[in-house]
Each structure stands twice: as structure tokens, then as C-alpha cells.
mmCIF file of C-alpha atoms and ligand atoms in Angstrom:
data_model
loop_
_atom_site.group_PDB
_atom_site.id
_atom_site.type_symbol
_atom_site.label_atom_id
_atom_site.label_comp_id
_atom_site.label_asym_id
_atom_site.label_seq_id
_atom_site.Cartn_x
_atom_site.Cartn_y
_atom_site.Cartn_z
ATOM 1 C CA PRO G 1 59.762 -2.524 -40.430
ATOM 2 C CA THR G 2 57.582 -2.176 -37.391
ATOM 3 C CA PRO G 3 58.083 -5.504 -34.641
ATOM 4 C CA SER G 4 54.433 -6.545 -36.109
ATOM 5 C CA THR G 5 55.648 -6.993 -39.396
ATOM 6 C CA ARG G 6 59.050 -8.273 -38.932
ATOM 7 C CA SER G 7 59.609 -12.138 -39.917
ATOM 8 C CA LEU G 8 59.787 -13.042 -36.202
ATOM 9 C CA SER G 9 56.591 -11.465 -34.961
ATOM 10 C CA PRO G 10 55.209 -13.785 -31.940
ATOM 11 C CA ASN G 11 53.566 -17.170 -33.374
ATOM 12 C CA PRO G 12 51.143 -18.742 -31.094
ATOM 13 C CA SER G 13 51.347 -21.981 -32.984
ATOM 14 C CA MET G 14 55.219 -22.083 -32.523
ATOM 15 C CA HIS G 15 56.458 -24.627 -30.078
ATOM 16 C CA TYR G 16 59.098 -22.556 -28.206
ATOM 17 C CA ARG G 17 62.317 -23.945 -26.700
ATOM 18 C CA THR G 18 63.459 -23.013 -23.486
ATOM 19 C CA THR G 19 67.007 -21.903 -23.811
ATOM 20 C CA HIS G 20 69.473 -20.974 -21.065
ATOM 21 C CA THR G 21 72.143 -18.683 -22.302
ATOM 22 C CA LEU G 22 75.111 -17.147 -20.892
ATOM 23 C CA ILE G 23 76.872 -14.028 -22.179
ATOM 24 C CA VAL G 24 80.453 -13.332 -21.242
ATOM 25 C CA GLY G 25 81.774 -9.719 -21.819
ATOM 26 C CA GLN G 26 81.931 -6.262 -20.209
ATOM 27 C CA ILE G 27 79.773 -3.855 -18.957
ATOM 28 C CA TYR G 28 80.101 -0.263 -19.445
ATOM 29 C CA ASN G 29 78.623 3.071 -18.423
ATOM 30 C CA ASP G 30 77.565 4.902 -21.735
ATOM 31 C CA ILE G 31 77.247 8.395 -21.678
ATOM 32 C CA ILE G 32 75.913 9.630 -24.967
ATOM 33 C CA LEU G 33 75.979 12.884 -26.337
ATOM 34 C CA HIS G 34 73.764 13.952 -28.940
ATOM 35 C CA VAL G 35 74.936 16.625 -31.394
ATOM 36 C CA SER G 36 73.848 18.070 -34.481
ATOM 37 C CA HIS G 37 77.553 17.514 -36.223
ATOM 38 C CA PHE G 38 80.626 15.990 -35.490
ATOM 39 C CA PRO G 39 83.132 18.311 -33.660
ATOM 40 C CA ALA G 40 85.772 20.084 -35.126
ATOM 41 C CA GLU G 41 88.994 19.117 -33.349
ATOM 42 C CA ASP G 42 89.801 21.945 -30.255
ATOM 43 C CA THR G 43 86.269 23.639 -30.505
ATOM 44 C CA LYS G 44 83.168 23.822 -27.982
ATOM 45 C CA LEU G 45 80.090 22.203 -28.816
ATOM 46 C CA ARG G 46 76.839 21.807 -27.216
ATOM 47 C CA ALA G 47 75.058 18.683 -27.134
ATOM 48 C CA SER G 48 71.220 18.601 -27.975
ATOM 49 C CA SER G 49 70.789 16.022 -25.171
ATOM 50 C CA THR G 50 72.709 13.571 -23.342
ATOM 51 C CA GLU G 51 71.746 10.368 -21.769
ATOM 52 C CA GLN G 52 73.525 7.848 -19.386
ATOM 53 C CA ARG G 53 72.852 4.051 -19.789
ATOM 54 C CA ILE G 54 74.073 0.964 -18.750
ATOM 55 C CA GLY G 55 75.996 -0.664 -21.944
ATOM 56 C CA GLY G 56 78.566 -2.701 -23.106
ATOM 57 C CA ASN G 57 77.972 -5.487 -25.961
ATOM 58 C CA CYS G 58 77.308 -7.951 -23.218
ATOM 59 C CA VAL G 59 74.488 -5.944 -21.639
ATOM 60 C CA ASN G 60 73.154 -4.655 -24.907
ATOM 61 C CA THR G 61 72.609 -8.119 -26.318
ATOM 62 C CA CYS G 62 71.248 -9.521 -23.148
ATOM 63 C CA ARG G 63 68.735 -6.732 -23.252
ATOM 64 C CA VAL G 64 67.265 -7.843 -26.382
ATOM 65 C CA LEU G 65 67.646 -11.677 -25.749
ATOM 66 C CA THR G 66 65.651 -11.158 -22.651
ATOM 67 C CA GLN G 67 62.667 -10.166 -24.495
ATOM 68 C CA PHE G 68 62.150 -13.231 -26.613
ATOM 69 C CA PRO G 69 60.036 -16.096 -25.427
ATOM 70 C CA LYS G 70 61.222 -18.894 -23.072
ATOM 71 C CA THR G 71 64.711 -17.286 -23.073
ATOM 72 C CA HIS G 72 66.410 -17.303 -19.778
ATOM 73 C CA VAL G 73 69.657 -15.017 -19.766
ATOM 74 C CA TRP G 74 72.982 -14.736 -17.746
ATOM 75 C CA CYS G 75 75.344 -12.038 -17.984
ATOM 76 C CA MET G 76 79.162 -12.519 -16.861
ATOM 77 C CA SER G 77 81.027 -9.360 -16.379
ATOM 78 C CA ALA G 78 83.320 -8.041 -13.986
ATOM 79 C CA ILE G 79 81.468 -4.911 -12.253
ATOM 80 C CA GLY G 80 82.539 -2.602 -9.373
ATOM 81 C CA SER G 81 82.439 -3.363 -5.836
ATOM 82 C CA LYS G 82 79.332 -4.718 -4.025
ATOM 83 C CA GLU G 83 78.410 -1.419 -2.409
ATOM 84 C CA SER G 84 78.600 0.625 -5.506
ATOM 85 C CA SER G 85 76.687 -2.138 -7.900
ATOM 86 C CA ALA G 86 73.607 -2.356 -5.895
ATOM 87 C CA GLY G 87 71.930 0.596 -8.576
ATOM 88 C CA LEU G 88 73.387 -1.825 -11.502
ATOM 89 C CA LEU G 89 72.301 -5.095 -10.557
ATOM 90 C CA SER G 90 68.661 -4.044 -9.708
ATOM 91 C CA GLU G 91 68.362 -2.387 -12.948
ATOM 92 C CA LEU G 92 69.534 -4.854 -15.050
ATOM 93 C CA GLU G 93 67.591 -7.450 -12.703
ATOM 94 C CA SER G 94 64.583 -5.738 -13.137
ATOM 95 C CA ASN G 95 64.920 -6.010 -16.977
ATOM 96 C CA GLY G 96 65.071 -9.873 -16.544
ATOM 97 C CA ILE G 97 69.049 -10.269 -16.858
ATOM 98 C CA LYS G 98 70.370 -12.888 -14.567
ATOM 99 C CA MET G 99 73.475 -11.044 -12.769
ATOM 100 C CA THR G 100 74.779 -13.754 -10.294
ATOM 101 C CA THR G 101 77.366 -14.604 -12.822
ATOM 102 C CA CYS G 102 79.124 -11.283 -12.026
ATOM 103 C CA LEU G 103 82.333 -10.933 -10.363
ATOM 104 C CA TYR G 104 83.393 -7.661 -8.253
ATOM 105 C CA ARG G 105 86.039 -5.611 -8.672
ATOM 106 C CA GLN G 106 87.204 -2.754 -6.505
ATOM 107 C CA SER G 107 88.003 -0.545 -9.611
ATOM 108 C CA SER G 108 85.325 1.448 -10.717
ATOM 109 C CA MET G 109 83.535 0.490 -13.793
ATOM 110 C CA PRO G 110 84.647 1.155 -17.552
ATOM 111 C CA SER G 111 82.801 4.019 -19.137
ATOM 112 C CA SER G 112 82.441 5.212 -22.906
ATOM 113 C CA TYR G 113 81.759 8.490 -23.906
ATOM 114 C CA ILE G 114 79.809 8.117 -26.996
ATOM 115 C CA ILE G 115 79.094 10.787 -29.900
ATOM 116 C CA HIS G 116 75.872 10.433 -31.826
ATOM 117 C CA ASN G 117 76.039 12.874 -34.765
ATOM 118 C CA GLU G 118 72.295 13.313 -35.674
ATOM 119 C CA ALA G 119 73.159 14.328 -39.133
ATOM 120 C CA SER G 120 74.567 11.106 -40.222
ATOM 121 C CA GLY G 121 73.638 8.659 -37.341
ATOM 122 C CA SER G 122 76.916 7.895 -36.815
ATOM 123 C CA ARG G 123 78.267 6.983 -33.307
ATOM 124 C CA THR G 124 81.810 7.548 -32.302
ATOM 125 C CA ILE G 125 83.022 5.499 -29.234
ATOM 126 C CA ILE G 126 85.846 6.395 -26.708
ATOM 127 C CA SER G 127 85.826 4.155 -23.949
ATOM 128 C CA CYS G 128 88.247 3.664 -20.726
ATOM 129 C CA ASN G 129 88.418 0.067 -18.947
ATOM 130 C CA ASN G 130 90.889 -0.410 -16.367
ATOM 131 C CA THR G 131 88.978 -3.316 -14.925
ATOM 132 C CA LEU G 132 90.803 -6.595 -14.264
ATOM 133 C CA GLU G 133 89.271 -9.372 -16.874
ATOM 134 C CA ILE G 134 87.710 -12.284 -15.554
ATOM 135 C CA THR G 135 90.157 -15.304 -15.057
ATOM 136 C CA LEU G 136 89.603 -18.966 -15.875
ATOM 137 C CA ASP G 137 88.729 -19.864 -12.501
ATOM 138 C CA GLU G 138 86.323 -17.413 -11.741
ATOM 139 C CA PHE G 139 84.594 -18.707 -14.731
ATOM 140 C CA ILE G 140 84.637 -21.932 -13.514
ATOM 141 C CA ARG G 141 83.593 -20.994 -10.370
ATOM 142 C CA LYS G 142 80.473 -18.958 -11.680
ATOM 143 C CA ILE G 143 79.613 -21.624 -14.052
ATOM 144 C CA GLU G 144 79.706 -24.471 -11.120
ATOM 145 C CA MET G 145 77.646 -22.453 -8.775
ATOM 146 C CA THR G 146 75.207 -21.301 -11.687
ATOM 147 C CA SER G 147 74.437 -24.966 -12.463
ATOM 148 C CA LEU G 148 73.798 -25.963 -8.758
ATOM 149 C CA THR G 149 71.841 -23.085 -7.888
ATOM 150 C CA LYS G 150 69.673 -22.457 -11.091
ATOM 151 C CA SER G 151 66.067 -22.502 -10.145
ATOM 152 C CA ILE G 152 65.201 -23.992 -13.370
ATOM 153 C CA GLN G 153 67.316 -27.546 -12.975
ATOM 154 C CA PHE G 154 68.552 -29.250 -15.907
ATOM 155 C CA ASP G 155 68.594 -33.294 -16.313
ATOM 156 C CA PHE G 156 71.327 -35.350 -14.877
ATOM 157 C CA ASN G 157 74.275 -34.766 -17.119
ATOM 158 C CA ALA G 158 73.335 -32.066 -19.107
ATOM 159 C CA ALA G 159 74.890 -28.727 -20.481
ATOM 160 C CA PRO G 160 74.905 -25.961 -17.749
ATOM 161 C CA PHE G 161 73.709 -23.547 -20.804
ATOM 162 C CA THR G 162 72.344 -24.172 -24.232
ATOM 163 C CA TRP G 163 74.561 -21.466 -25.255
ATOM 164 C CA VAL G 164 77.447 -19.328 -24.252
ATOM 165 C CA HIS G 165 78.583 -16.433 -26.023
ATOM 166 C CA PHE G 166 82.309 -14.831 -25.898
ATOM 167 C CA GLU G 167 82.818 -11.004 -26.726
ATOM 168 C CA GLY G 168 86.128 -10.724 -28.393
ATOM 169 C CA ARG G 169 88.179 -9.795 -25.453
ATOM 170 C CA ASN G 170 90.141 -10.875 -22.749
ATOM 171 C CA ILE G 171 91.344 -13.446 -25.722
ATOM 172 C CA SER G 172 94.101 -15.550 -23.502
ATOM 173 C CA GLU G 173 91.406 -16.421 -20.785
ATOM 174 C CA ALA G 174 88.404 -16.755 -22.958
ATOM 175 C CA LEU G 175 90.382 -19.247 -24.951
ATOM 176 C CA LEU G 176 91.208 -21.430 -21.767
ATOM 177 C CA GLN G 177 87.400 -20.866 -20.940
ATOM 178 C CA ILE G 178 86.424 -22.116 -24.176
ATOM 179 C CA ARG G 179 88.581 -25.298 -23.774
ATOM 180 C CA TRP G 180 87.337 -25.822 -20.280
ATOM 181 C CA LEU G 181 83.652 -26.031 -21.684
ATOM 182 C CA GLU G 182 84.793 -27.888 -24.538
ATOM 183 C CA THR G 183 86.704 -30.809 -22.341
ATOM 184 C CA LYS G 184 84.067 -30.790 -19.702
ATOM 185 C CA GLY G 185 81.135 -30.956 -22.158
ATOM 186 C CA GLN G 186 82.654 -33.922 -24.134
ATOM 187 C CA LYS G 187 83.813 -35.720 -20.725
ATOM 188 C CA GLU G 188 80.030 -35.418 -19.285
ATOM 189 C CA ASN G 189 78.685 -35.874 -22.562
ATOM 190 C CA TRP G 190 76.865 -32.677 -23.379
ATOM 191 C CA ARG G 191 78.817 -31.085 -25.550
ATOM 192 C CA SER G 192 76.548 -31.412 -28.531
ATOM 193 C CA LYS G 193 73.560 -29.468 -26.714
ATOM 194 C CA MET G 194 75.479 -26.596 -26.244
ATOM 195 C CA THR G 195 76.814 -23.983 -28.496
ATOM 196 C CA ILE G 196 79.523 -21.880 -28.451
ATOM 197 C CA SER G 197 79.683 -18.357 -30.228
ATOM 198 C CA VAL G 198 82.439 -15.835 -30.172
ATOM 199 C CA GLU G 199 82.540 -12.311 -31.446
ATOM 200 C CA LEU G 200 85.022 -10.888 -33.777
ATOM 201 C CA GLU G 201 84.634 -7.227 -33.427
ATOM 202 C CA LYS G 202 87.696 -5.057 -32.953
ATOM 203 C CA PRO G 203 90.476 -5.741 -35.303
ATOM 204 C CA ASP G 204 93.469 -4.448 -33.772
ATOM 205 C CA ARG G 205 92.880 -6.610 -30.389
ATOM 206 C CA GLN G 206 95.913 -8.599 -29.717
ATOM 207 C CA ASP G 207 95.615 -12.360 -30.455
ATOM 208 C CA ILE G 208 91.521 -11.692 -31.366
ATOM 209 C CA ASP G 209 91.976 -14.061 -34.532
ATOM 210 C CA LEU G 210 92.711 -17.015 -32.242
ATOM 211 C CA LEU G 211 88.992 -16.866 -31.379
ATOM 212 C CA MET G 212 87.767 -17.828 -34.695
ATOM 213 C CA SER G 213 88.586 -21.130 -35.004
ATOM 214 C CA ASN G 214 86.575 -21.636 -31.181
ATOM 215 C CA GLY G 215 83.314 -21.022 -32.145
ATOM 216 C CA ASP G 216 80.448 -22.966 -33.469
ATOM 217 C CA VAL G 217 79.183 -19.615 -34.420
ATOM 218 C CA VAL G 218 81.178 -16.794 -35.007
ATOM 219 C CA PHE G 219 80.266 -12.951 -35.536
ATOM 220 C CA PHE G 220 82.768 -10.687 -37.590
ATOM 221 C CA SER G 221 82.039 -7.084 -37.535
ATOM 222 C CA LYS G 222 82.507 -5.026 -40.792
ATOM 223 C CA ILE G 223 85.774 -3.151 -39.403
ATOM 224 C CA PHE G 224 87.296 -6.588 -38.821
ATOM 225 C CA ALA G 225 86.668 -7.429 -42.278
ATOM 226 C CA GLN G 226 87.912 -4.418 -43.733
ATOM 227 C CA ALA G 227 90.772 -4.336 -41.866
ATOM 228 C CA ARG G 228 91.812 -7.811 -43.433
ATOM 229 C CA GLY G 229 91.304 -6.001 -46.830
ATOM 230 C CA PHE G 230 87.821 -7.090 -47.857
ATOM 231 C CA ASN G 231 85.282 -4.601 -48.928
ATOM 232 C CA ASN G 232 82.263 -7.017 -48.862
ATOM 233 C CA ALA G 233 80.802 -9.489 -46.545
ATOM 234 C CA ASN G 234 80.296 -12.546 -48.733
ATOM 235 C CA ASP G 235 84.057 -12.306 -50.155
ATOM 236 C CA PHE G 236 85.372 -12.145 -46.684
ATOM 237 C CA LEU G 237 83.469 -15.040 -45.214
ATOM 238 C CA GLU G 238 84.285 -17.218 -47.726
ATOM 239 C CA ALA G 239 88.153 -16.320 -47.432
ATOM 240 C CA VAL G 240 87.844 -16.567 -43.573
ATOM 241 C CA LYS G 241 86.208 -20.158 -43.791
ATOM 242 C CA PRO G 242 89.157 -22.317 -43.892
ATOM 243 C CA ASP G 243 90.454 -20.469 -40.363
ATOM 244 C CA CYS G 244 87.460 -21.341 -38.943
ATOM 245 C CA LYS G 245 86.338 -24.679 -37.428
ATOM 246 C CA PRO G 246 84.849 -26.858 -39.922
ATOM 247 C CA GLU G 247 80.907 -26.595 -40.005
ATOM 248 C CA SER G 248 80.844 -23.391 -37.900
ATOM 249 C CA THR G 249 78.529 -20.983 -39.168
ATOM 250 C CA LEU G 250 79.647 -17.582 -39.693
ATOM 251 C CA PHE G 251 78.237 -14.078 -39.791
ATOM 252 C CA CYS G 252 79.498 -10.680 -40.908
ATOM 253 C CA THR G 253 77.394 -7.453 -40.427
ATOM 254 C CA TRP G 254 77.733 -4.445 -43.180
ATOM 255 C CA GLY G 255 76.231 -1.466 -41.265
ATOM 256 C CA GLU G 256 73.571 -0.117 -43.783
ATOM 257 C CA TYR G 257 74.426 -2.792 -46.327
ATOM 258 C CA GLY G 258 73.123 -5.616 -44.208
ATOM 259 C CA ALA G 259 74.471 -8.613 -43.411
ATOM 260 C CA ALA G 260 75.727 -12.199 -44.773
ATOM 261 C CA CYS G 261 76.175 -15.373 -43.419
ATOM 262 C CA LEU G 262 78.038 -18.723 -44.333
ATOM 263 C CA GLU G 263 75.999 -21.644 -43.275
ATOM 264 C CA GLY G 264 78.293 -24.222 -41.892
ATOM 265 C CA LYS G 265 76.904 -27.515 -42.982
ATOM 266 C CA THR G 266 76.578 -26.735 -46.730
ATOM 267 C CA GLY G 267 78.952 -23.822 -46.994
ATOM 268 C CA HIS G 268 76.200 -21.782 -48.784
ATOM 269 C CA VAL G 269 76.556 -18.169 -48.519
ATOM 270 C CA GLU G 270 73.478 -16.014 -48.010
ATOM 271 C CA GLN G 271 73.248 -12.126 -48.106
ATOM 272 C CA VAL G 272 70.346 -10.116 -46.847
ATOM 273 C CA LYS G 273 70.278 -6.362 -47.763
ATOM 274 C CA ALA G 274 69.207 -3.845 -45.013
ATOM 275 C CA ILE G 275 65.763 -2.253 -44.896
ATOM 276 C CA LYS G 276 66.664 1.333 -45.117
ATOM 277 C CA ALA G 277 65.695 3.006 -41.533
ATOM 278 C CA ASP G 278 63.198 5.964 -41.679
ATOM 279 C CA SER G 279 65.839 7.607 -39.543
ATOM 280 C CA VAL G 280 68.768 6.757 -37.695
ATOM 281 C CA VAL G 281 67.900 7.663 -34.005
ATOM 282 C CA ASP G 282 70.115 5.638 -31.974
ATOM 283 C CA SER G 283 72.799 3.165 -33.573
ATOM 284 C CA VAL G 284 74.517 2.351 -30.242
ATOM 285 C CA GLY G 285 74.329 -1.775 -29.811
ATOM 286 C CA ALA G 286 73.033 -2.404 -33.165
ATOM 287 C CA GLY G 287 75.374 -4.820 -33.746
ATOM 288 C CA ASP G 288 74.780 -6.387 -30.355
ATOM 289 C CA THR G 289 70.902 -6.781 -31.103
ATOM 290 C CA PHE G 290 71.903 -8.588 -34.325
ATOM 291 C CA ILE G 291 73.913 -11.010 -32.071
ATOM 292 C CA ALA G 292 70.864 -11.649 -29.496
ATOM 293 C CA SER G 293 68.646 -12.151 -32.776
ATOM 294 C CA VAL G 294 70.588 -14.698 -34.280
ATOM 295 C CA ILE G 295 71.587 -16.383 -30.850
ATOM 296 C CA TYR G 296 67.586 -16.554 -30.433
ATOM 297 C CA CYS G 297 66.835 -17.835 -33.806
ATOM 298 C CA LEU G 298 69.536 -20.614 -33.989
ATOM 299 C CA GLY G 299 68.626 -21.715 -30.292
ATOM 300 C CA GLN G 300 65.079 -22.376 -31.652
ATOM 301 C CA GLY G 301 66.455 -24.268 -34.400
ATOM 302 C CA LEU G 302 65.224 -21.960 -37.202
ATOM 303 C CA SER G 303 68.067 -21.928 -40.134
ATOM 304 C CA ALA G 304 71.053 -19.596 -40.535
ATOM 305 C CA THR G 305 69.130 -17.912 -43.444
ATOM 306 C CA ILE G 306 66.073 -16.865 -41.269
ATOM 307 C CA ALA G 307 68.376 -15.875 -38.376
ATOM 308 C CA LEU G 308 70.286 -13.350 -40.778
ATOM 309 C CA ARG G 309 67.279 -12.010 -42.019
ATOM 310 C CA VAL G 310 65.452 -11.557 -38.551
ATOM 311 C CA ALA G 311 68.569 -10.256 -37.234
ATOM 312 C CA CYS G 312 69.087 -7.527 -39.857
ATOM 313 C CA GLU G 313 65.246 -6.599 -39.253
ATOM 314 C CA THR G 314 65.783 -6.333 -35.703
ATOM 315 C CA ALA G 315 68.962 -4.395 -35.952
ATOM 316 C CA THR G 316 67.214 -1.760 -38.281
ATOM 317 C CA GLN G 317 64.568 -1.647 -36.058
ATOM 318 C CA LYS G 318 66.875 -0.727 -33.189
ATOM 319 C CA VAL G 319 68.582 2.055 -34.936
ATOM 320 C CA SER G 320 65.186 3.627 -35.737
ATOM 321 C CA GLN G 321 64.444 4.255 -32.195
ATOM 322 C CA LEU G 322 66.258 5.061 -28.854
ATOM 323 C CA GLY G 323 67.554 2.060 -26.316
ATOM 324 C CA PHE G 324 66.647 -1.355 -26.746
ATOM 325 C CA ASP G 325 62.812 -1.694 -26.053
ATOM 326 C CA ASN G 326 60.250 -3.605 -27.886
ATOM 327 C CA LEU G 327 62.705 -5.567 -29.954
ATOM 328 C CA GLY G 328 62.047 -9.198 -29.127
HETATM 329 C C1 FRU Y 1 78.111 -0.720 -28.297
HETATM 330 C C2 FRU Y 1 78.830 -0.429 -26.759
HETATM 331 C C3 FRU Y 1 78.648 0.540 -25.856
HETATM 332 C C4 FRU Y 1 79.968 0.079 -25.173
HETATM 333 C C5 FRU Y 1 80.865 0.068 -25.951
HETATM 334 C C6 FRU Y 1 82.046 -0.860 -25.301
HETATM 335 O O1 FRU Y 1 78.368 -1.910 -29.021
HETATM 336 O O2 FRU Y 1 78.725 -2.034 -26.264
HETATM 337 O O3 FRU Y 1 77.429 0.064 -25.266
HETATM 338 O O4 FRU Y 1 80.098 1.599 -24.417
HETATM 339 O O5 FRU Y 1 80.155 -0.277 -27.131
HETATM 340 O O6 FRU Y 1 83.086 -1.269 -26.680
#
């Protein structure tokens, strides 16, 4: 579908809510090699083109989110030194992503080499990351600083963000960060105004399962569900529900087969088949695009079913084009 035929084409009569979203994760330098077929081991292959892009789930999600109306987006990631990060910061800021929540490190930025097989559309990602992850103290400092300096001030005692999303990484610290938000939000009476979401993408990340009982909204990947022995999203969501917070809304993507959601309050499971993309041009960040669309729709008070449909459509649009423009 083109953006104009998607379920969520801009609606002049819709009253959009202003949202303030923080995405916590890790930025990567992506080097994408477009190749005609997947190489055999220990052979040489010439790529038809290469591309460099700032990536990482958090940035990909932010890039899509900033395209939606009335959506203010902050990205929290460790990045390289102040001197080496000027280009990265100005590029992302010029895309409307607020970067004051990032943390400088002396180490170089993590990078990913991505083999995009033009024949099948698959993307194989090999990444390397030696960057120190964000600690609880750093998280608190950045949240408090942002609340004080935000140009758009919240009401007294309101939540510092309307939505905080955590990539499924840095699990022990992420759990402490979520607990800190929970405690502060309850004490100051704004917890119900903030949605916390978590992503469980990589099944073998240590302790990643501990995250699932900590999100109001939980995103699962196909490889995560498969690694737990499931071959479809619906069965997986029904099975995993007791391990999540009561009333949390769950989503599971399933590549070209679409995605499913389990609506927290009703327990209703819904599945959407993916519309077939005319051609798979660039599938890097399709899952991150799905997450951005769900965060936007639920943040606007739309139902999980609508969010699911819009997110599948936006992810399909994403794989049919290069990069992340014109997705909002
Ligand atoms: C895609 C992506 C890439 C990044 C890698 C990190 O989802 O975020 O942009 O290099 O995954 O795992």
C-alpha cells in the first residue's frame, strides 16, 4: 500500500494528542551490502551497492515516530565521544529526534554489517558492540535533566514522558530503570499517565524473559517465539500471557505472515495477515517500524486492533522502500 491508502492516512478531523516518547536502546553504525545472492563461505562476492546508515532498533523506531503528528521523541543510547559524535547528533536532530538523553563514551560506536540478499529480500546482520550500557544512575540523571529542561513543560506532577520504550538489552539495568519509573510514578501519582513497553527480540540474550512481566505493552519477535517452540504468533501469545503483567497488551510479529496481538483488558487475540510487498527492497528495521506505529496508535488512544493493522501496513511499506522516509 502507498501511504495514502493506509488505514492511518492523515485525518484533518482527528484531534491528535501531543505525546512525549523516550526510546531507550543502542545506536549502531549500519553498513549495508546489497548482494545478488547470499555468499557461500570462503568465497568472494561483489556487492551491487553499499550504504551506510545510522541504525539500531532505537534510532529506526525514532525515525518513524518523528514522522507522526504531535509526537516528540527522545532517544537514549550510549554514543561515542563528544568530538566524534557531532555528525551523528546533527543528522538525527535534523530528523527531529531529541538527542540530549544520549550518553558519551570513549569507546567507538557499535557497528553492524548487514548482508541484504536481493534475491530473497533477507537481511543477515552481524554486529559488534563493546560499548558500556546505560546504568541506572545515568538513566535517572538524564530523565531528571530532561524533565527540567523540556521546552514543552508538563503539568505539575505529571509524567516526564507519556511513553518509555526499552529495547530488550542491558536487562539487569533495564529492570532497575523500569522499577525506578514505577516507584517514582506511583509516589508522584503519574504512573497511569505513562506507558512502559519492552521488546523481546533476541531469544538467547541472558535473562531477557525477566522483561516480559515489566511492560504495559510487550513486543515479541518471530525468532523469540520460535526459540520457545512455537510456530505461530497466536499460540505463542496465549501461552506467554500468564508470564506477563495482567492486562498488558502483547504483540508478536511474524515476518511476511503478518503479526498478532493479545489485547490486555479483554484477552482477545487478533491476527493480521501481511499485505504482500511488491518487492522486498530493504527489510532492515521492519520490526522497529512496526513498534513505532504501535506506540503512535496506542498513544493516540486507538485500539490494539487498529494499532496492529496500521503497524503491519507501515512495516510492509517499509520493506518495499529504501530507508525510513514517508512512513508516518
Ligand atoms: C535492525 C537493527 C540495525 C542494527 C541491528 C542491531 O533492526 O536495529 O539497524 O544494526 O539491528 O541489532
